[in-house]
PDB file of C-alpha atoms and ligand atoms in Angstrom:
ATOM      1  CA  MET A 217     109.270  37.738 101.336  1.00  0.00           C
ATOM      2  CA  GLU A 218     109.293  35.181  98.568  1.00  0.00           C
ATOM      3  CA  LEU A 219     112.629  32.567  98.479  1.00  0.00           C
ATOM      4  CA  ALA A 220     114.431  31.799  95.469  1.00  0.00           C
ATOM      5  CA  ASP A 221     112.540  28.267  96.093  1.00  0.00           C
ATOM      6  CA  GLY A 222     109.629  29.788  95.968  1.00  0.00           C
ATOM      7  CA  SER A 223     109.002  29.945  99.917  1.00  0.00           C
ATOM      8  CA  ARG A 224     107.879  32.666 101.748  1.00  0.00           C
ATOM      9  CA  ILE A 225     108.999  34.074 105.264  1.00  0.00           C
ATOM     10  CA  ALA A 226     106.757  36.324 106.853  1.00  0.00           C
ATOM     11  CA  ALA A 227     107.715  39.265 108.634  1.00  0.00           C
ATOM     12  CA  GLY A 228     106.851  42.162 110.732  1.00  0.00           C
ATOM     13  CA  THR A 229     109.725  44.309 110.001  1.00  0.00           C
ATOM     14  CA  VAL A 230     111.900  43.976 106.778  1.00  0.00           C
ATOM     15  CA  VAL A 231     115.617  45.388 106.660  1.00  0.00           C
ATOM     16  CA  VAL A 232     116.648  45.683 102.990  1.00  0.00           C
ATOM     17  CA  ALA A 233     120.256  45.593 103.150  1.00  0.00           C
ATOM     18  CA  ALA A 234     121.487  44.047  99.930  1.00  0.00           C
ATOM     19  CA  GLY A 235     124.193  46.129  98.783  1.00  0.00           C
ATOM     20  CA  VAL A 236     123.632  47.373  94.958  1.00  0.00           C
ATOM     21  CA  TRP A 237     121.113  44.820  94.808  1.00  0.00           C
ATOM     22  CA  SER A 238     118.933  46.454  97.294  1.00  0.00           C
ATOM     23  CA  ALA A 239     117.735  48.783  94.423  1.00  0.00           C
ATOM     24  CA  GLY A 240     116.098  45.625  92.403  1.00  0.00           C
ATOM     25  CA  LEU A 241     114.205  44.094  96.047  1.00  0.00           C
ATOM     26  CA  ALA A 242     113.044  47.485  96.951  1.00  0.00           C
ATOM     27  CA  ALA A 243     111.132  48.095  93.589  1.00  0.00           C
ATOM     28  CA  GLY A 244     109.745  45.296  93.973  1.00  0.00           C
ATOM     29  CA  VAL A 245     107.329  46.777  96.648  1.00  0.00           C
ATOM     30  CA  GLY A 246     107.151  50.187  94.939  1.00  0.00           C
ATOM     31  CA  VAL A 247     110.297  51.791  96.239  1.00  0.00           C
ATOM     32  CA  ASP A 248     113.093  53.443  94.415  1.00  0.00           C
ATOM     33  CA  LEU A 249     116.373  53.829  95.744  1.00  0.00           C
ATOM     34  CA  PRO A 250     118.681  55.675  93.657  1.00  0.00           C
ATOM     35  CA  LEU A 251     121.364  53.448  93.506  1.00  0.00           C
ATOM     36  CA  ARG A 252     124.034  52.378  90.755  1.00  0.00           C
ATOM     37  CA  ALA A 253     126.746  50.214  90.501  1.00  0.00           C
ATOM     38  CA  GLN A 254     130.204  51.459  90.109  1.00  0.00           C
ATOM     39  CA  ARG A 255     133.322  49.708  89.448  1.00  0.00           C
ATOM     40  CA  GLU A 256     136.165  49.811  91.243  1.00  0.00           C
ATOM     41  CA  GLN A 257     139.893  48.560  90.429  1.00  0.00           C
ATOM     42  CA  ILE A 258     142.042  47.278  92.738  1.00  0.00           C
ATOM     43  CA  LEU A 259     146.359  46.673  92.506  1.00  0.00           C
ATOM     44  CA  LEU A 260     148.252  44.424  95.010  1.00  0.00           C
ATOM     45  CA  VAL A 261     151.998  45.247  94.493  1.00  0.00           C
ATOM     46  CA  ALA A 262     154.657  43.202  95.468  1.00  0.00           C
ATOM     47  CA  PRO A 263     157.158  46.088  96.903  1.00  0.00           C
ATOM     48  CA  GLY A 264     160.438  43.665  96.068  1.00  0.00           C
ATOM     49  CA  ALA A 265     161.657  44.027  99.045  1.00  0.00           C
ATOM     50  CA  PRO A 266     160.238  43.477 102.465  1.00  0.00           C
ATOM     51  CA  ILE A 267     159.065  46.929 104.095  1.00  0.00           C
ATOM     52  CA  LYS A 268     158.049  47.173 108.137  1.00  0.00           C
ATOM     53  CA  ASN A 269     155.293  49.455 109.516  1.00  0.00           C
ATOM     54  CA  VAL A 270     153.523  50.499 106.119  1.00  0.00           C
ATOM     55  CA  PRO A 271     150.841  52.433 107.531  1.00  0.00           C
ATOM     56  CA  VAL A 272     147.133  53.079 105.593  1.00  0.00           C
ATOM     57  CA  LEU A 273     147.894  55.843 103.440  1.00  0.00           C
ATOM     58  CA  SER A 274     145.167  58.132 101.649  1.00  0.00           C
ATOM     59  CA  ASP A 275     147.253  60.083  98.965  1.00  0.00           C
ATOM     60  CA  LEU A 276     144.864  63.110  98.257  1.00  0.00           C
ATOM     61  CA  VAL A 277     147.256  64.119  95.756  1.00  0.00           C
ATOM     62  CA  GLY A 278     147.669  61.014  93.527  1.00  0.00           C
ATOM     63  CA  LEU A 279     144.441  59.985  94.389  1.00  0.00           C
ATOM     64  CA  GLN A 280     144.907  56.903  95.817  1.00  0.00           C
ATOM     65  CA  TYR A 281     144.993  54.795  99.106  1.00  0.00           C
ATOM     66  CA  VAL A 282     147.835  52.349 100.168  1.00  0.00           C
ATOM     67  CA  ARG A 283     147.178  49.538 102.671  1.00  0.00           C
ATOM     68  CA  PRO A 284     149.800  46.753 103.655  1.00  0.00           C
ATOM     69  CA  GLU A 285     148.733  42.762 103.256  1.00  0.00           C
ATOM     70  CA  ARG A 286     149.641  40.731 105.349  1.00  0.00           C
ATOM     71  CA  SER A 287     151.108  38.738 102.861  1.00  0.00           C
ATOM     72  CA  GLY A 288     153.740  41.769 102.531  1.00  0.00           C
ATOM     73  CA  GLU A 289     152.163  42.965  99.572  1.00  0.00           C
ATOM     74  CA  LEU A 290     150.615  46.339  99.245  1.00  0.00           C
ATOM     75  CA  LEU A 291     147.400  46.821  97.976  1.00  0.00           C
ATOM     76  CA  VAL A 292     146.622  50.052  96.002  1.00  0.00           C
ATOM     77  CA  GLY A 293     142.981  51.750  95.251  1.00  0.00           C
ATOM     78  CA  ASN A 294     141.413  54.435  93.609  1.00  0.00           C
ATOM     79  CA  SER A 295     139.788  57.462  94.634  1.00  0.00           C
ATOM     80  CA  ASP A 296     139.914  59.182  91.612  1.00  0.00           C
ATOM     81  CA  HIS A 297     135.903  59.485  91.228  1.00  0.00           C
ATOM     82  CA  SER A 298     135.838  61.842  88.449  1.00  0.00           C
ATOM     83  CA  ARG A 299     135.049  59.683  86.011  1.00  0.00           C
ATOM     84  CA  PRO A 300     132.835  56.911  87.531  1.00  0.00           C
ATOM     85  CA  GLN A 301     132.297  53.638  85.218  1.00  0.00           C
ATOM     86  CA  TRP A 302     128.889  52.905  86.005  1.00  0.00           C
ATOM     87  CA  VAL A 303     128.303  49.007  85.759  1.00  0.00           C
ATOM     88  CA  ASP A 304     126.057  45.887  85.689  1.00  0.00           C
ATOM     89  CA  PRO A 305     126.651  44.613  88.811  1.00  0.00           C
ATOM     90  CA  ASP A 306     125.948  41.251  88.307  1.00  0.00           C
ATOM     91  CA  ALA A 307     128.370  41.051  84.906  1.00  0.00           C
ATOM     92  CA  TYR A 308     131.981  43.085  84.643  1.00  0.00           C
ATOM     93  CA  PRO A 309     135.829  42.990  84.211  1.00  0.00           C
ATOM     94  CA  GLY A 310     136.696  41.240  87.708  1.00  0.00           C
ATOM     95  CA  THR A 311     140.511  42.640  87.056  1.00  0.00           C
ATOM     96  CA  ALA A 312     141.728  45.439  86.292  1.00  0.00           C
ATOM     97  CA  ASP A 313     142.045  47.324  83.135  1.00  0.00           C
ATOM     98  CA  PRO A 314     145.702  47.504  81.352  1.00  0.00           C
ATOM     99  CA  GLN A 315     145.299  51.499  80.690  1.00  0.00           C
ATOM    100  CA  TYR A 316     143.922  51.742  84.771  1.00  0.00           C
ATOM    101  CA  VAL A 317     147.155  49.645  85.839  1.00  0.00           C
ATOM    102  CA  GLU A 318     149.524  51.898  84.226  1.00  0.00           C
ATOM    103  CA  ARG A 319     148.056  55.231  85.499  1.00  0.00           C
ATOM    104  CA  ALA A 320     147.846  53.469  88.941  1.00  0.00           C
ATOM    105  CA  VAL A 321     151.511  52.302  88.609  1.00  0.00           C
ATOM    106  CA  GLY A 322     152.884  55.418  87.646  1.00  0.00           C
ATOM    107  CA  ARG A 323     150.981  57.190  91.009  1.00  0.00           C
ATOM    108  CA  PHE A 324     152.481  54.582  92.693  1.00  0.00           C
ATOM    109  CA  ALA A 325     155.794  54.976  91.623  1.00  0.00           C
ATOM    110  CA  HIS A 326     155.476  58.519  92.153  1.00  0.00           C
ATOM    111  CA  ARG A 327     154.901  58.284  95.712  1.00  0.00           C
ATOM    112  CA  PHE A 328     157.133  55.572  96.658  1.00  0.00           C
ATOM    113  CA  PRO A 329     160.026  56.170  94.359  1.00  0.00           C
ATOM    114  CA  GLY A 330     162.558  54.447  96.620  1.00  0.00           C
ATOM    115  CA  LEU A 331     161.318  50.709  95.779  1.00  0.00           C
ATOM    116  CA  PRO A 332     163.183  48.332  94.047  1.00  0.00           C
ATOM    117  CA  GLY A 333     162.083  45.440  91.620  1.00  0.00           C
ATOM    118  CA  VAL A 334     158.404  46.770  93.009  1.00  0.00           C
ATOM    119  CA  ALA A 335     155.999  44.464  90.394  1.00  0.00           C
ATOM    120  CA  LEU A 336     152.252  43.841  90.090  1.00  0.00           C
ATOM    121  CA  SER A 337     151.162  40.807  91.462  1.00  0.00           C
ATOM    122  CA  SER A 338     147.300  40.772  91.142  1.00  0.00           C
ATOM    123  CA  SER A 339     144.523  42.710  90.315  1.00  0.00           C
ATOM    124  CA  TYR A 340     140.611  42.453  91.039  1.00  0.00           C
ATOM    125  CA  ALA A 341     137.669  44.844  90.802  1.00  0.00           C
ATOM    126  CA  GLY A 342     134.300  45.019  92.998  1.00  0.00           C
ATOM    127  CA  CYS A 343     131.347  47.636  92.710  1.00  0.00           C
ATOM    128  CA  TYR A 344     130.724  50.394  94.666  1.00  0.00           C
ATOM    129  CA  ASP A 345     126.859  50.790  95.484  1.00  0.00           C
ATOM    130  CA  VAL A 346     126.830  54.458  94.864  1.00  0.00           C
ATOM    131  CA  THR A 347     124.375  57.121  95.619  1.00  0.00           C
ATOM    132  CA  PRO A 348     123.795  60.294  93.901  1.00  0.00           C
ATOM    133  CA  ASP A 349     125.908  62.271  97.301  1.00  0.00           C
ATOM    134  CA  TYR A 350     127.874  59.102  97.819  1.00  0.00           C
ATOM    135  CA  ASN A 351     126.338  58.944 101.350  1.00  0.00           C
ATOM    136  CA  PRO A 352     124.228  55.560 102.536  1.00  0.00           C
ATOM    137  CA  ILE A 353     120.952  55.123 103.285  1.00  0.00           C
ATOM    138  CA  ILE A 354     120.137  54.036 106.306  1.00  0.00           C
ATOM    139  CA  SER A 355     116.031  54.657 106.677  1.00  0.00           C
ATOM    140  CA  ALA A 356     112.259  54.162 106.803  1.00  0.00           C
ATOM    141  CA  THR A 357     110.683  54.154 103.708  1.00  0.00           C
ATOM    142  CA  PRO A 358     107.273  54.576 102.438  1.00  0.00           C
ATOM    143  CA  VAL A 359     105.960  51.235 103.389  1.00  0.00           C
ATOM    144  CA  ASP A 360     105.075  50.531 106.722  1.00  0.00           C
ATOM    145  CA  ARG A 361     107.916  48.546 108.387  1.00  0.00           C
ATOM    146  CA  LEU A 362     109.954  48.194 105.446  1.00  0.00           C
ATOM    147  CA  PHE A 363     113.822  49.847 106.083  1.00  0.00           C
ATOM    148  CA  VAL A 364     116.805  50.195 104.268  1.00  0.00           C
ATOM    149  CA  ALA A 365     120.769  50.321 104.670  1.00  0.00           C
ATOM    150  CA  ALA A 366     122.032  50.274 101.770  1.00  0.00           C
ATOM    151  CA  GLY A 367     124.412  52.817  99.122  1.00  0.00           C
ATOM    152  CA  PHE A 368     127.318  52.662 101.017  1.00  0.00           C
ATOM    153  CA  SER A 369     129.272  54.303  98.281  1.00  0.00           C
ATOM    154  CA  GLY A 370     132.539  52.548  98.784  1.00  0.00           C
ATOM    155  CA  HIS A 371     133.053  53.560 102.731  1.00  0.00           C
ATOM    156  CA  GLY A 372     130.216  51.044 104.510  1.00  0.00           C
ATOM    157  CA  PHE A 373     132.942  48.639 106.150  1.00  0.00           C
ATOM    158  CA  LYS A 374     134.553  51.351 108.355  1.00  0.00           C
ATOM    159  CA  ILE A 375     131.116  53.077 109.622  1.00  0.00           C
ATOM    160  CA  SER A 376     129.407  49.594 110.178  1.00  0.00           C
ATOM    161  CA  VAL A 377     129.825  50.073 113.859  1.00  0.00           C
ATOM    162  CA  ALA A 378     127.377  53.345 113.592  1.00  0.00           C
ATOM    163  CA  VAL A 379     125.207  52.194 110.761  1.00  0.00           C
ATOM    164  CA  GLY A 380     124.365  49.002 113.360  1.00  0.00           C
ATOM    165  CA  GLU A 381     123.453  51.075 115.846  1.00  0.00           C
ATOM    166  CA  LEU A 382     121.379  53.683 113.298  1.00  0.00           C
ATOM    167  CA  VAL A 383     119.581  50.061 112.306  1.00  0.00           C
ATOM    168  CA  ALA A 384     118.453  49.001 115.581  1.00  0.00           C
ATOM    169  CA  ASP A 385     117.228  52.481 116.426  1.00  0.00           C
ATOM    170  CA  LEU A 386     115.265  53.012 113.634  1.00  0.00           C
ATOM    171  CA  VAL A 387     113.698  49.316 113.533  1.00  0.00           C
ATOM    172  CA  VAL A 388     112.950  49.952 117.792  1.00  0.00           C
ATOM    173  CA  ASP A 389     112.565  52.892 118.337  1.00  0.00           C
ATOM    174  CA  GLY A 390     111.949  55.217 115.033  1.00  0.00           C
ATOM    175  CA  ASP A 391     114.706  57.211 115.585  1.00  0.00           C
ATOM    176  CA  SER A 392     118.653  57.645 116.734  1.00  0.00           C
ATOM    177  CA  SER A 393     119.932  57.616 119.952  1.00  0.00           C
ATOM    178  CA  HIS A 394     122.752  58.481 119.351  1.00  0.00           C
ATOM    179  CA  PRO A 395     123.903  62.575 119.552  1.00  0.00           C
ATOM    180  CA  LEU A 396     126.594  62.031 117.068  1.00  0.00           C
ATOM    181  CA  ILE A 397     124.488  59.720 114.419  1.00  0.00           C
ATOM    182  CA  PRO A 398     121.538  61.930 113.272  1.00  0.00           C
ATOM    183  CA  ALA A 399     118.840  59.902 111.526  1.00  0.00           C
ATOM    184  CA  ALA A 400     117.663  62.562 109.312  1.00  0.00           C
ATOM    185  CA  ASP A 401     121.120  62.930 107.840  1.00  0.00           C
ATOM    186  CA  PHE A 402     120.536  59.359 106.306  1.00  0.00           C
ATOM    187  CA  ARG A 403     117.183  59.744 105.168  1.00  0.00           C
ATOM    188  CA  LEU A 404     115.695  58.386 101.863  1.00  0.00           C
ATOM    189  CA  SER A 405     113.460  61.403 100.841  1.00  0.00           C
ATOM    190  CA  ARG A 406     116.715  63.383 100.551  1.00  0.00           C
ATOM    191  CA  PHE A 407     116.877  63.010  97.352  1.00  0.00           C
ATOM    192  CA  ALA A 408     113.499  64.078  96.595  1.00  0.00           C
ATOM    193  CA  GLU A 409     114.034  66.612  98.493  1.00  0.00           C
ATOM    194  CA  ASN A 410     117.303  67.742  96.188  1.00  0.00           C
ATOM    195  CA  ALA A 411     118.977  68.001  99.886  1.00  0.00           C
ATOM    196  CA  PRO A 412     122.406  65.737  99.352  1.00  0.00           C
ATOM    197  CA  LEU A 413     123.806  65.031 102.443  1.00  0.00           C
ATOM    198  CA  VAL A 414     127.499  67.227 101.759  1.00  0.00           C
ATOM    199  CA  SER A 415     130.545  66.334 104.235  1.00  0.00           C
ATOM    200  CA  PRO A 416     131.257  69.347 106.349  1.00  0.00           C
ATOM    201  CA  HIS A 417     134.841  68.249 105.503  1.00  0.00           C
ATOM    202  CA  PRO A 418     135.846  66.964 102.136  1.00  0.00           C
ATOM    203  CA  TYR A 419     138.886  65.828  99.978  1.00  0.00           C
ATOM    204  CA  ALA A 420     139.466  67.799  97.986  1.00  0.00           C
ATOM    205  CA  GLY A 421     140.176  65.918  94.489  1.00  0.00           C
ATOM    206  CA  ALA A 422     138.208  63.331  95.880  1.00  0.00           C
ATOM    207  CA  GLY A 423     134.731  64.710  95.289  1.00  0.00           C
ATOM    208  CA  GLN A 424     132.252  63.469  97.766  1.00  0.00           C
ATOM    209  CA  MET A 425     133.414  60.629  98.066  1.00  0.00           C
ATOM    210  CA  ARG A 426     134.465  60.281 102.689  1.00  0.00           C
TER     211      ARG A 426
HETATM  212  C1  LIG B 587     136.909  47.298  95.816  1.00  0.00           C
HETATM  213  C2  LIG B 587     136.200  47.422  96.961  1.00  0.00           C
HETATM  214  C3  LIG B 587     136.929  48.331  97.745  1.00  0.00           C
HETATM  215  C4  LIG B 587     136.405  48.806  99.237  1.00  0.00           C
HETATM  216  N1  LIG B 587     136.924  49.475 100.148  1.00  0.00           N
HETATM  217  C5  LIG B 587     136.785  49.606 101.180  1.00  0.00           C
HETATM  218  C6  LIG B 587     137.032  50.354 102.212  1.00  0.00           C
HETATM  219  O1  LIG B 587     138.437  50.504 102.191  1.00  0.00           O
HETATM  220  N2  LIG B 587     136.788  50.948 103.202  1.00  0.00           N
HETATM  221  C7  LIG B 587     135.209  50.760 103.665  1.00  0.00           C
HETATM  222  O2  LIG B 587     134.891  51.459 104.830  1.00  0.00           O
HETATM  223  N3  LIG B 587     134.727  50.016 102.775  1.00  0.00           N
HETATM  224  C8  LIG B 587     135.347  49.732 101.038  1.00  0.00           C
HETATM  225  N4  LIG B 587     134.432  49.254 100.460  1.00  0.00           N
HETATM  226  C9  LIG B 587     133.045  49.016 100.598  1.00  0.00           C
HETATM  227  C10 LIG B 587     132.853  48.460 101.729  1.00  0.00           C
HETATM  228  O3  LIG B 587     132.853  46.928 100.899  1.00  0.00           O
HETATM  229  C11 LIG B 587     130.691  47.983 101.782  1.00  0.00           C
HETATM  230  O4  LIG B 587     130.407  48.941 101.778  1.00  0.00           O
HETATM  231  C12 LIG B 587     130.034  47.205 101.890  1.00  0.00           C
HETATM  232  O5  LIG B 587     130.438  45.774 101.785  1.00  0.00           O
HETATM  233  C13 LIG B 587     128.460  47.278 102.171  1.00  0.00           C
HETATM  234  O6  LIG B 587     128.425  45.926 103.190  1.00  0.00           O
HETATM  235  P1  LIG B 587     126.749  45.585 102.948  1.00  0.00           P
HETATM  236  O7  LIG B 587     126.481  44.071 103.767  1.00  0.00           O
HETATM  237  O8  LIG B 587     125.967  46.525 102.853  1.00  0.00           O
HETATM  238  O9  LIG B 587     126.289  45.169 101.315  1.00  0.00           O
HETATM  239  P2  LIG B 587     127.168  43.889 100.901  1.00  0.00           P
HETATM  240  O10 LIG B 587     128.697  43.676 101.382  1.00  0.00           O
HETATM  241  O11 LIG B 587     127.011  44.175  98.929  1.00  0.00           O
HETATM  242  O12 LIG B 587     126.613  42.363 101.015  1.00  0.00           O
HETATM  243  C14 LIG B 587     125.108  42.621 100.546  1.00  0.00           C
HETATM  244  C15 LIG B 587     125.373  41.115 100.412  1.00  0.00           C
HETATM  245  O13 LIG B 587     123.576  40.822  99.892  1.00  0.00           O
HETATM  246  C16 LIG B 587     123.182  40.018  98.918  1.00  0.00           C
HETATM  247  N5  LIG B 587     122.075  39.533  98.710  1.00  0.00           N
HETATM  248  C17 LIG B 587     122.121  40.198  97.351  1.00  0.00           C
HETATM  249  N6  LIG B 587     120.767  40.240  96.777  1.00  0.00           N
HETATM  250  C18 LIG B 587     120.011  39.426  97.607  1.00  0.00           C
HETATM  251  C19 LIG B 587     118.915  38.610  97.591  1.00  0.00           C
HETATM  252  N7  LIG B 587     118.036  38.887  96.854  1.00  0.00           N
HETATM  253  N8  LIG B 587     118.752  38.176  98.652  1.00  0.00           N
HETATM  254  C20 LIG B 587     119.525  37.623  99.706  1.00  0.00           C
HETATM  255  N9  LIG B 587     120.527  37.996  99.961  1.00  0.00           N
HETATM  256  C21 LIG B 587     121.138  39.297  98.681  1.00  0.00           C
HETATM  257  C22 LIG B 587     124.490  39.834  98.418  1.00  0.00           C
HETATM  258  O14 LIG B 587     124.689  38.137  97.962  1.00  0.00           O
HETATM  259  C23 LIG B 587     125.625  40.081  99.520  1.00  0.00           C
HETATM  260  O15 LIG B 587     126.291  39.173 100.556  1.00  0.00           O
HETATM  261  C24 LIG B 587     134.824  48.369  99.214  1.00  0.00           C
HETATM  262  C25 LIG B 587     134.506  47.945  98.580  1.00  0.00           C
HETATM  263  C26 LIG B 587     134.890  47.621  97.225  1.00  0.00           C
HETATM  264  C27 LIG B 587     134.066  47.031  95.957  1.00  0.00           C
END
């Protein structure tokens, strides 16, 4: 592997785990990863009054999720993936678009009608590393001892413990040692086989997300 300064590191085993940038790295050794960058916009909302014990809430009607921040603000995220915005992960607008804010604030106000003086504090945008079935690739590749752990499609953080276990198992033993983490589900070859990984418990309206 060649670093930015031109130096090289030799390794018997390599795991590509570079988020959406994994596709470019793997392409360098002839491995095609079906990854795209989907821009996601996040709002931070000041509720206008201190509110206690707000749970993490997934609103499957408004297709939003809400989470309390330590600052007292509420983080409002998007679960509507009907019109994904594909972007260049190195060049995309880093704050929310006015039209998005208007729609998201309307949905938020509908779900939390009792808040006085609610106001938008700030916003930002980031990129999901999305696969065609919105599930990750945690897999060996056609290149011997080259593994991939990428394509978490917006839900990699909460499953990271299981991901770590599976990556370690693949590298050491070539298969999962955990009955609840079937390695075959996350194999890269499922896309070429037209056998997407589909959730047995999909959230209506949120597509394949989660
Ligand atoms: C707005 C937003 C909200 C999210 N909300 C949630 C959530 O509520 N729950 C949840 O579970 N997940 C959520 N996620 C998804 C979660 O953040 C990702 O799934 C997770 O961060 C993926 O981790 P990763 O380590 O695979 O990739 P990344 O976090 O993308 O890390 C990849 C790293 O590789 C580095 N890299 C890139 N190219 C190279 C290179 N050539 N050489 C060396 N290093 C390189 C990058 O700098 C980066 O540090 C959210 C994501 C976004 C954008």
